[in-house]
N, CA, C and O atoms as CSV, one atom per row, in Angstrom:
chain,resi,resn,atom,element,x,y,z
A,1,MET,N,N,14.875,10.076,-2.067
A,1,MET,CA,C,14.120,8.602,-3.033
A,1,MET,C,C,12.762,8.380,-2.450
A,1,MET,O,O,12.610,8.537,-1.239
A,2,GLN,N,N,11.674,7.997,-3.280
A,2,GLN,CA,C,10.144,7.451,-2.567
A,2,GLN,C,C,10.143,6.463,-3.231
A,2,GLN,O,O,10.638,6.247,-4.337
A,3,TYR,N,N,9.254,5.478,-2.174
A,3,TYR,CA,C,8.981,4.465,-2.035
A,3,TYR,C,C,7.452,3.737,-2.086
A,3,TYR,O,O,6.675,4.085,-1.196
A,4,LEU,N,N,7.116,3.038,-2.787
A,4,LEU,CA,C,5.540,2.465,-2.752
A,4,LEU,C,C,5.504,1.676,-1.893
A,4,LEU,O,O,6.262,0.804,-2.318
A,5,VAL,N,N,4.973,1.197,-0.494
A,5,VAL,CA,C,4.858,0.278,0.129
A,5,VAL,C,C,3.190,0.057,0.208
A,5,VAL,O,O,2.304,0.908,0.286
A,6,SER,N,N,3.084,-1.695,0.149
A,6,SER,CA,C,1.935,-2.123,-0.462
A,6,SER,C,C,1.568,-2.881,0.823
A,6,SER,O,O,2.319,-3.728,1.308
A,7,VAL,N,N,0.494,-2.574,1.305
A,7,VAL,CA,C,0.079,-3.033,2.373
A,7,VAL,C,C,-0.914,-4.764,1.915
A,7,VAL,O,O,-1.915,-4.642,1.208
A,8,ILE,N,N,-0.552,-6.005,2.328
A,8,ILE,CA,C,-0.644,-7.304,1.873
A,8,ILE,C,C,-1.786,-7.754,3.044
A,8,ILE,O,O,-1.653,-7.785,4.267
A,9,ASP,N,N,-3.074,-8.125,2.121
A,9,ASP,CA,C,-4.174,-8.618,3.186
A,9,ASP,C,C,-4.999,-9.735,2.422
A,9,ASP,O,O,-4.905,-9.954,1.215
A,10,ASP,N,N,-5.826,-10.414,3.315
A,10,ASP,CA,C,-6.666,-11.303,2.511
A,10,ASP,C,C,-7.823,-10.855,2.859
A,10,ASP,O,O,-8.639,-11.775,2.806
A,11,ARG,N,N,-8.299,-9.852,3.201
A,11,ARG,CA,C,-9.973,-9.617,3.922
A,11,ARG,C,C,-9.531,-7.601,3.809
A,11,ARG,O,O,-8.477,-6.974,3.904
A,12,THR,N,N,-10.878,-7.234,3.586
A,12,THR,CA,C,-10.516,-5.771,2.975
A,12,THR,C,C,-11.409,-5.106,4.361
A,12,THR,O,O,-12.367,-5.595,4.958
A,13,ASN,N,N,-10.780,-3.987,4.561
A,13,ASN,CA,C,-11.104,-2.944,6.017
A,13,ASN,C,C,-11.464,-3.936,7.112
A,13,ASN,O,O,-12.519,-4.150,7.709
A,14,SER,N,N,-9.854,-4.648,7.207
A,14,SER,CA,C,-10.010,-5.808,8.449
A,14,SER,C,C,-9.273,-5.292,9.680
A,14,SER,O,O,-9.074,-5.978,10.683
A,15,GLY,N,N,-8.861,-3.954,9.513
A,15,GLY,CA,C,-8.226,-3.445,10.476
A,15,GLY,C,C,-8.811,-3.481,11.811
A,15,GLY,O,O,-9.735,-2.667,11.810
A,16,THR,N,N,-8.685,-4.150,13.168
A,16,THR,CA,C,-8.900,-4.064,14.640
A,16,THR,C,C,-8.758,-2.339,14.904
A,16,THR,O,O,-8.057,-1.488,14.358
A,17,PRO,N,N,-9.569,-2.287,15.785
A,17,PRO,CA,C,-9.523,-1.033,16.622
A,17,PRO,C,C,-7.941,-0.612,17.101
A,17,PRO,O,O,-7.409,0.477,16.885
A,18,GLU,N,N,-7.393,-1.661,17.742
A,18,GLU,CA,C,-6.008,-1.355,18.470
A,18,GLU,C,C,-4.952,-1.307,16.870
A,18,GLU,O,O,-3.933,-0.635,17.035
A,19,GLU,N,N,-5.081,-1.850,15.598
A,19,GLU,CA,C,-4.297,-1.858,14.492
A,19,GLU,C,C,-4.538,-0.324,14.209
A,19,GLU,O,O,-3.626,0.464,13.960
A,20,MET,N,N,-5.643,-0.053,14.265
A,20,MET,CA,C,-5.881,1.309,13.733
A,20,MET,C,C,-5.164,2.434,14.490
A,20,MET,O,O,-4.510,3.265,13.859
A,21,VAL,N,N,-5.296,2.495,16.144
A,21,VAL,CA,C,-4.406,3.308,16.960
A,21,VAL,C,C,-3.216,3.255,16.371
A,21,VAL,O,O,-2.859,4.313,15.853
A,22,ALA,N,N,-2.211,2.003,16.258
A,22,ALA,CA,C,-1.184,2.013,16.052
A,22,ALA,C,C,-0.748,2.266,14.670
A,22,ALA,O,O,0.482,2.256,14.644
A,23,ILE,N,N,-1.287,2.500,13.448
A,23,ILE,CA,C,-1.164,2.856,12.387
A,23,ILE,C,C,-1.042,4.263,12.570
A,23,ILE,O,O,-0.042,4.907,12.251
A,24,ASP,N,N,-2.102,4.744,13.101
A,24,ASP,CA,C,-1.956,6.533,13.236
A,24,ASP,C,C,-0.839,6.835,14.084
A,24,ASP,O,O,-0.319,7.942,13.942
A,25,ALA,N,N,-0.428,6.125,14.851
A,25,ALA,CA,C,1.011,6.702,15.547
A,25,ALA,C,C,2.151,6.617,14.766
A,25,ALA,O,O,3.052,7.451,14.679
A,26,PHE,N,N,2.033,5.391,14.120
A,26,PHE,CA,C,3.240,5.177,13.157
A,26,PHE,C,C,3.288,6.118,12.097
A,26,PHE,O,O,4.392,6.516,11.725
A,27,ASN,N,N,2.266,6.525,11.564
A,27,ASN,CA,C,1.792,7.581,10.371
A,27,ASN,C,C,2.447,8.797,11.043
A,27,ASN,O,O,3.322,9.448,10.474
A,28,GLU,N,N,1.975,9.092,12.323
A,28,GLU,CA,C,2.493,10.311,12.953
A,28,GLU,C,C,3.912,10.487,12.781
A,28,GLU,O,O,4.284,11.549,12.281
A,29,ARG,N,N,4.934,9.455,13.175
A,29,ARG,CA,C,6.106,9.009,13.344
A,29,ARG,C,C,6.682,9.439,11.633
A,29,ARG,O,O,7.486,10.304,11.286
A,30,LEU,N,N,6.160,8.776,11.088
A,30,LEU,CA,C,6.683,9.190,9.538
A,30,LEU,C,C,6.734,10.612,9.315
A,30,LEU,O,O,7.743,11.150,8.860
A,31,ARG,N,N,5.496,11.357,9.672
A,31,ARG,CA,C,5.525,12.637,9.453
A,31,ARG,C,C,6.451,13.639,9.871
A,31,ARG,O,O,6.951,14.574,9.246
A,32,THR,N,N,6.651,13.058,11.677
A,32,THR,CA,C,7.687,14.545,12.201
A,32,THR,C,C,8.929,13.549,11.696
A,32,THR,O,O,9.996,14.094,11.977
A,33,GLY,N,N,9.077,12.588,11.207
A,33,GLY,CA,C,10.623,12.320,10.460
A,33,GLY,C,C,10.713,12.999,9.291
A,33,GLY,O,O,11.892,13.281,9.078
A,34,GLY,N,N,10.016,13.368,8.477
A,34,GLY,CA,C,9.913,13.779,7.391
A,34,GLY,C,C,10.070,12.506,6.589
A,34,GLY,O,O,11.023,12.478,5.810
A,35,HIS,N,N,9.303,11.481,6.660
A,35,HIS,CA,C,9.192,10.389,5.525
A,35,HIS,C,C,8.142,10.122,5.207
A,35,HIS,O,O,8.078,9.028,4.645
A,36,TRP,N,N,6.625,10.990,5.379
A,36,TRP,CA,C,5.407,11.239,5.084
A,36,TRP,C,C,5.162,11.704,3.318
A,36,TRP,O,O,5.808,12.680,2.936
A,37,VAL,N,N,4.458,11.160,2.540
A,37,VAL,CA,C,4.167,11.550,1.629
A,37,VAL,C,C,2.525,11.313,1.255
A,37,VAL,O,O,1.710,12.228,1.145
A,38,PHE,N,N,2.261,9.983,1.101
A,38,PHE,CA,C,0.969,9.918,1.452
A,38,PHE,C,C,0.213,8.680,1.755
A,38,PHE,O,O,0.773,7.695,1.275
A,39,ALA,N,N,-0.820,8.427,2.362
A,39,ALA,CA,C,-1.039,6.961,2.537
A,39,ALA,C,C,-2.769,6.725,2.215
A,39,ALA,O,O,-3.582,7.648,2.174
A,40,GLY,N,N,-3.013,5.612,2.053
A,40,GLY,CA,C,-4.291,5.312,2.099
A,40,GLY,C,C,-5.019,3.631,1.935
A,40,GLY,O,O,-4.486,2.701,1.329
A,41,GLY,N,N,-6.231,3.591,2.588
A,41,GLY,CA,C,-6.519,1.904,2.443
A,41,GLY,C,C,-7.298,1.898,1.050
A,41,GLY,O,O,-7.526,2.997,0.543
A,42,LEU,N,N,-7.739,0.700,0.370
A,42,LEU,CA,C,-8.050,0.785,-1.032
A,42,LEU,C,C,-9.074,-0.143,-0.538
A,42,LEU,O,O,-8.925,-0.850,0.458
A,43,ALA,N,N,-10.581,-0.097,-1.603
A,43,ALA,CA,C,-11.564,-0.729,-1.520
A,43,ALA,C,C,-11.327,-2.340,-1.775
A,43,ALA,O,O,-10.157,-2.681,-1.949
A,44,ALA,N,N,-12.145,-3.156,-1.804
A,44,ALA,CA,C,-12.178,-4.509,-2.039
A,44,ALA,C,C,-12.077,-4.623,-3.659
A,44,ALA,O,O,-12.628,-3.935,-4.519
A,45,PRO,N,N,-11.231,-5.672,-3.778
A,45,PRO,CA,C,-10.911,-5.993,-5.364
A,45,PRO,C,C,-12.361,-5.940,-6.163
A,45,PRO,O,O,-12.540,-5.377,-7.243
A,46,GLU,N,N,-13.191,-6.533,-5.518
A,46,GLU,CA,C,-14.279,-6.413,-6.728
A,46,GLU,C,C,-14.834,-5.449,-7.065
A,46,GLU,O,O,-15.694,-5.441,-7.945
A,47,SER,N,N,-14.344,-4.180,-6.257
A,47,SER,CA,C,-14.796,-2.732,-6.878
A,47,SER,C,C,-13.862,-2.136,-7.841
A,47,SER,O,O,-13.930,-0.950,-8.164
A,48,ALA,N,N,-13.041,-2.908,-8.271
A,48,ALA,CA,C,-12.102,-2.101,-9.081
A,48,ALA,C,C,-12.630,-2.864,-10.968
A,48,ALA,O,O,-13.107,-3.903,-11.425
A,49,THR,N,N,-12.182,-1.637,-11.422
A,49,THR,CA,C,-12.637,-1.928,-13.034
A,49,THR,C,C,-11.304,-1.795,-13.874
A,49,THR,O,O,-10.630,-0.773,-13.753
A,50,VAL,N,N,-10.924,-2.789,-14.702
A,50,VAL,CA,C,-9.850,-2.626,-15.337
A,50,VAL,C,C,-10.115,-2.368,-17.036
A,50,VAL,O,O,-10.845,-3.003,-17.796
A,51,ILE,N,N,-9.237,-1.200,-17.309
A,51,ILE,CA,C,-9.496,-0.869,-18.559
A,51,ILE,C,C,-8.124,-0.906,-19.567
A,51,ILE,O,O,-6.988,-0.553,-19.248
A,52,ASP,N,N,-8.579,-1.447,-20.898
A,52,ASP,CA,C,-7.635,-1.639,-21.721
A,52,ASP,C,C,-7.811,-1.123,-23.024
A,52,ASP,O,O,-8.484,-1.775,-23.823
A,53,ALA,N,N,-7.133,0.316,-23.468
A,53,ALA,CA,C,-7.506,1.327,-24.199
A,53,ALA,C,C,-6.549,0.707,-25.348
A,53,ALA,O,O,-6.442,1.439,-26.332
A,54,ARG,N,N,-5.989,-0.249,-25.386
A,54,ARG,CA,C,-4.505,-0.406,-26.480
A,54,ARG,C,C,-5.114,-0.891,-27.818
A,54,ARG,O,O,-4.425,-1.120,-28.811
A,55,GLY,N,N,-6.252,-1.008,-27.775
A,55,GLY,CA,C,-7.333,-1.381,-29.226
A,55,GLY,C,C,-7.684,-0.020,-29.220
A,55,GLY,O,O,-7.379,0.862,-28.417
A,56,GLU,N,N,-8.721,0.033,-30.756
A,56,GLU,CA,C,-9.441,1.198,-31.167
A,56,GLU,C,C,-9.975,1.487,-30.229
A,56,GLU,O,O,-9.681,2.642,-29.920
A,57,GLU,N,N,-10.930,0.843,-29.283
A,57,GLU,CA,C,-12.188,1.307,-28.488
A,57,GLU,C,C,-11.423,0.717,-27.316
A,57,GLU,O,O,-10.630,-0.216,-27.441
A,58,PRO,N,N,-11.724,1.341,-26.127
A,58,PRO,CA,C,-11.446,0.915,-24.506
A,58,PRO,C,C,-12.479,-0.470,-24.358
A,58,PRO,O,O,-13.543,-0.847,-24.848
A,59,ILE,N,N,-11.669,-0.873,-23.562
A,59,ILE,CA,C,-12.529,-2.178,-23.195
A,59,ILE,C,C,-12.670,-2.286,-21.640
A,59,ILE,O,O,-11.596,-2.586,-21.119
A,60,PHE,N,N,-13.573,-2.144,-20.867
A,60,PHE,CA,C,-13.831,-1.835,-19.432
A,60,PHE,C,C,-14.182,-3.547,-18.514
A,60,PHE,O,O,-15.066,-4.224,-19.039
A,61,THR,N,N,-13.566,-4.080,-17.366
A,61,THR,CA,C,-13.757,-5.142,-17.125
A,61,THR,C,C,-14.009,-4.923,-15.710
A,61,THR,O,O,-13.235,-4.156,-15.139
A,62,ASP,N,N,-14.791,-5.367,-15.151
A,62,ASP,CA,C,-15.019,-5.021,-13.734
A,62,ASP,C,C,-14.277,-6.366,-12.936
A,62,ASP,O,O,-14.183,-7.460,-13.492
A,63,GLY,N,N,-13.850,-6.141,-11.764
A,63,GLY,CA,C,-13.199,-6.759,-10.977
A,63,GLY,C,C,-11.579,-6.972,-11.023
A,63,GLY,O,O,-11.112,-6.261,-11.913
A,64,PRO,N,N,-10.920,-7.468,-10.576
A,64,PRO,CA,C,-9.346,-7.242,-10.079
A,64,PRO,C,C,-8.874,-7.629,-11.489
A,64,PRO,O,O,-9.483,-8.292,-12.329
A,65,PHE,N,N,-7.732,-7.107,-11.559
A,65,PHE,CA,C,-6.582,-7.638,-12.677
A,65,PHE,C,C,-6.359,-8.803,-12.602
A,65,PHE,O,O,-6.540,-9.493,-13.605
A,66,VAL,N,N,-5.972,-9.298,-11.587
A,66,VAL,CA,C,-5.605,-10.490,-11.010
A,66,VAL,C,C,-6.259,-10.891,-10.078
A,66,VAL,O,O,-6.441,-10.151,-9.111
A,67,GLU,N,N,-6.862,-12.353,-10.129
A,67,GLU,CA,C,-7.597,-13.196,-8.990
A,67,GLU,C,C,-6.681,-14.053,-8.271
A,67,GLU,O,O,-6.113,-15.031,-8.757
A,68,SER,N,N,-6.527,-13.458,-6.605
A,68,SER,CA,C,-5.879,-14.003,-5.798
A,68,SER,C,C,-6.348,-14.056,-4.593
A,68,SER,O,O,-7.353,-13.356,-4.470
A,69,LYS,N,N,-5.882,-14.858,-3.214
A,69,LYS,CA,C,-6.273,-14.656,-1.988
A,69,LYS,C,C,-5.936,-13.273,-1.838
A,69,LYS,O,O,-6.783,-12.380,-1.816
A,70,GLU,N,N,-4.663,-13.087,-1.732
A,70,GLU,CA,C,-4.579,-12.094,-1.009
A,70,GLU,C,C,-4.498,-10.577,-2.069
A,70,GLU,O,O,-4.159,-10.815,-3.228
A,71,HIS,N,N,-4.735,-9.342,-1.788
A,71,HIS,CA,C,-4.753,-8.230,-2.166
A,71,HIS,C,C,-3.992,-7.016,-1.768
A,71,HIS,O,O,-3.734,-6.886,-0.571
A,72,VAL,N,N,-3.600,-6.113,-2.611
A,72,VAL,CA,C,-3.365,-4.972,-2.046
A,72,VAL,C,C,-4.274,-4.064,-1.153
A,72,VAL,O,O,-5.129,-3.460,-1.801
A,73,ALA,N,N,-4.274,-3.860,0.071
A,73,ALA,CA,C,-5.629,-3.594,0.723
A,73,ALA,C,C,-5.353,-2.128,1.188
A,73,ALA,O,O,-6.300,-1.514,1.680
A,74,GLY,N,N,-3.888,-1.387,1.053
A,74,GLY,CA,C,-3.689,-0.198,1.496
A,74,GLY,C,C,-2.485,-0.014,0.935
A,74,GLY,O,O,-1.968,-0.763,0.105
A,75,PHE,N,N,-1.980,1.083,1.427
A,75,PHE,CA,C,-0.483,1.568,0.625
A,75,PHE,C,C,0.117,2.701,1.548
A,75,PHE,O,O,-0.698,3.083,2.388
A,76,TRP,N,N,1.547,3.436,1.607
A,76,TRP,CA,C,2.301,4.049,1.897
A,76,TRP,C,C,3.179,4.524,0.484
A,76,TRP,O,O,3.687,3.809,-0.380
A,77,ILE,N,N,3.156,5.478,0.564
A,77,ILE,CA,C,4.206,6.387,-0.013
A,77,ILE,C,C,5.258,7.313,0.733
A,77,ILE,O,O,5.072,8.511,0.948
A,78,ILE,N,N,6.412,6.584,1.104
A,78,ILE,CA,C,7.318,7.300,1.607
A,78,ILE,C,C,8.503,7.961,0.873
A,78,ILE,O,O,8.893,7.770,-0.278
A,79,ASP,N,N,8.960,8.753,1.788
A,79,ASP,CA,C,10.528,9.551,1.404
A,79,ASP,C,C,11.326,8.753,2.468
A,79,ASP,O,O,10.955,8.363,3.574
A,80,ALA,N,N,12.641,8.599,1.779
A,80,ALA,CA,C,13.392,7.732,2.745
A,80,ALA,C,C,15.242,8.122,1.740
A,80,ALA,O,O,15.306,8.107,0.511
A,81,PRO,N,N,16.275,8.372,2.509
A,81,PRO,CA,C,17.404,8.625,1.948
A,81,PRO,C,C,17.805,7.053,0.833
A,81,PRO,O,O,18.506,7.093,-0.179
A,82,ASP,N,N,17.272,6.069,1.282
A,82,ASP,CA,C,18.006,4.905,0.634
A,82,ASP,C,C,17.075,3.896,1.007
A,82,ASP,O,O,16.101,4.189,1.701
A,83,LEU,N,N,17.304,2.617,0.571
A,83,LEU,CA,C,16.546,1.380,0.757
A,83,LEU,C,C,16.620,0.910,1.791
A,83,LEU,O,O,15.621,0.342,2.232
A,84,ASP,N,N,18.019,0.973,2.698
A,84,ASP,CA,C,17.974,0.650,4.006
A,84,ASP,C,C,17.029,1.138,5.251
A,84,ASP,O,O,16.598,0.457,6.182
A,85,VAL,N,N,16.840,2.534,4.975
A,85,VAL,CA,C,16.023,3.689,5.919
A,85,VAL,C,C,14.819,2.965,5.180
A,85,VAL,O,O,14.188,2.482,6.120
A,86,ALA,N,N,14.196,2.647,4.081
A,86,ALA,CA,C,12.713,2.551,4.038
A,86,ALA,C,C,12.363,1.217,4.424
A,86,ALA,O,O,11.214,0.894,4.724
A,87,LEU,N,N,13.597,0.240,4.417
A,87,LEU,CA,C,13.168,-1.009,4.572
A,87,LEU,C,C,12.964,-1.055,6.508
A,87,LEU,O,O,12.082,-1.643,7.134
A,88,ALA,N,N,14.019,-0.289,7.015
A,88,ALA,CA,C,13.844,-0.073,8.519
A,88,ALA,C,C,12.526,0.092,8.990
A,88,ALA,O,O,11.813,-0.604,9.713
A,89,LEU,N,N,12.308,1.543,8.222
A,89,LEU,CA,C,10.976,2.017,8.485
A,89,LEU,C,C,9.963,1.287,8.599
A,89,LEU,O,O,9.331,1.302,9.655
A,90,MET,N,N,9.560,0.434,7.470
A,90,MET,CA,C,8.341,-0.418,7.070
A,90,MET,C,C,8.646,-1.340,7.906
A,90,MET,O,O,7.676,-1.471,8.653
A,91,ALA,N,N,9.453,-2.040,8.185
A,91,ALA,CA,C,9.515,-2.926,9.143
A,91,ALA,C,C,8.870,-3.119,10.417
A,91,ALA,O,O,8.517,-4.162,10.968
A,92,ASP,N,N,8.731,-1.205,10.997
A,92,ASP,CA,C,7.687,-1.003,12.013
A,92,ASP,C,C,6.266,-0.739,11.189
A,92,ASP,O,O,5.152,-1.031,11.625
A,93,GLY,N,N,6.457,-0.321,10.316
A,93,GLY,CA,C,4.912,-0.196,9.545
A,93,GLY,C,C,4.304,-1.086,9.581
A,93,GLY,O,O,3.133,-0.934,9.931
A,94,SER,N,N,4.879,-2.723,9.172
A,94,SER,CA,C,4.325,-3.986,8.975
A,94,SER,C,C,3.743,-4.089,10.663
A,94,SER,O,O,2.584,-4.452,10.864
A,95,LYS,N,N,4.510,-3.793,11.623
A,95,LYS,CA,C,4.299,-4.355,12.933
A,95,LYS,C,C,3.158,-3.554,13.213
A,95,LYS,O,O,2.359,-4.057,14.002
A,96,ALA,N,N,2.820,-2.144,12.644
A,96,ALA,CA,C,2.128,-1.417,13.289
A,96,ALA,C,C,0.423,-1.905,12.684
A,96,ALA,O,O,-0.655,-1.811,13.270
A,97,CYS,N,N,0.741,-2.427,11.321
A,97,CYS,CA,C,-0.874,-2.806,10.533
A,97,CYS,C,C,-1.152,-4.243,11.148
A,97,CYS,O,O,-2.262,-4.645,11.498
A,98,ASN,N,N,0.228,-5.060,11.234
A,98,ASN,CA,C,-0.175,-6.385,11.642
A,98,ASN,C,C,-0.189,-7.144,10.237
A,98,ASN,O,O,-0.871,-8.148,10.032
A,99,ARG,N,N,0.415,-6.709,9.556
A,99,ARG,CA,C,0.276,-7.414,8.110
A,99,ARG,C,C,1.792,-7.565,7.173
A,99,ARG,O,O,2.782,-7.215,7.815
A,100,ARG,N,N,2.043,-8.018,5.821
A,100,ARG,CA,C,2.914,-8.036,5.337
A,100,ARG,C,C,2.739,-6.743,4.552
A,100,ARG,O,O,1.621,-6.247,4.414
A,101,VAL,N,N,4.090,-6.070,3.919
A,101,VAL,CA,C,4.126,-5.466,3.581
A,101,VAL,C,C,4.833,-5.317,2.384
A,101,VAL,O,O,5.999,-5.290,2.777
A,102,GLU,N,N,4.853,-5.213,1.256
A,102,GLU,CA,C,5.955,-5.044,0.396
A,102,GLU,C,C,6.714,-3.468,-0.190
A,102,GLU,O,O,5.956,-2.561,-0.535
A,103,VAL,N,N,7.962,-3.308,-0.242
A,103,VAL,CA,C,8.475,-1.912,-0.361
A,103,VAL,C,C,9.257,-1.919,-1.833
A,103,VAL,O,O,10.304,-2.542,-2.012
A,104,ARG,N,N,8.687,-1.249,-2.705
A,104,ARG,CA,C,9.466,-1.028,-4.052
A,104,ARG,C,C,9.791,0.325,-4.370
A,104,ARG,O,O,8.761,0.991,-4.478
A,105,PRO,N,N,10.678,0.886,-4.534
A,105,PRO,CA,C,11.133,2.244,-5.279
A,105,PRO,C,C,10.792,2.604,-6.350
A,105,PRO,O,O,10.703,1.677,-7.155
A,106,PHE,N,N,10.514,3.736,-6.793
A,106,PHE,CA,C,10.037,4.433,-7.752
A,106,PHE,C,C,11.045,4.651,-8.554
A,106,PHE,O,O,12.118,5.092,-8.143
A,107,LEU,N,N,10.743,4.287,-10.118
A,107,LEU,CA,C,11.816,4.713,-10.932
A,107,LEU,C,C,12.148,6.269,-10.837
A,107,LEU,O,O,11.281,7.136,-10.724
A,108,VAL,N,N,13.485,6.500,-10.898
A,108,VAL,CA,C,13.956,7.931,-11.375
A,108,VAL,C,C,14.214,8.065,-12.584
A,108,VAL,O,O,14.586,9.155,-13.018
């Protein structure tokens, strides 16, 4: 089963050098454990464009879909046999990046 893990932050590109070392080590642990699928950091919410093509013509709006203090600053997509394993792994991921994370399974 695959899971989307959102990294929650109130700043963009805010990782310290120590946090980046810890994240790299955690990512390597995911790779060697067979849990790695993909991961990445995201640009600031202000760089987003929302597209609504439900009408006759698409509407493009600059800025984030939702205005909030916190946002998704990055993510992991992991493979885990079940939610318990995903949660245990990402408790370590939260510690490595020093941020809160949200774990959500993909629909199958």
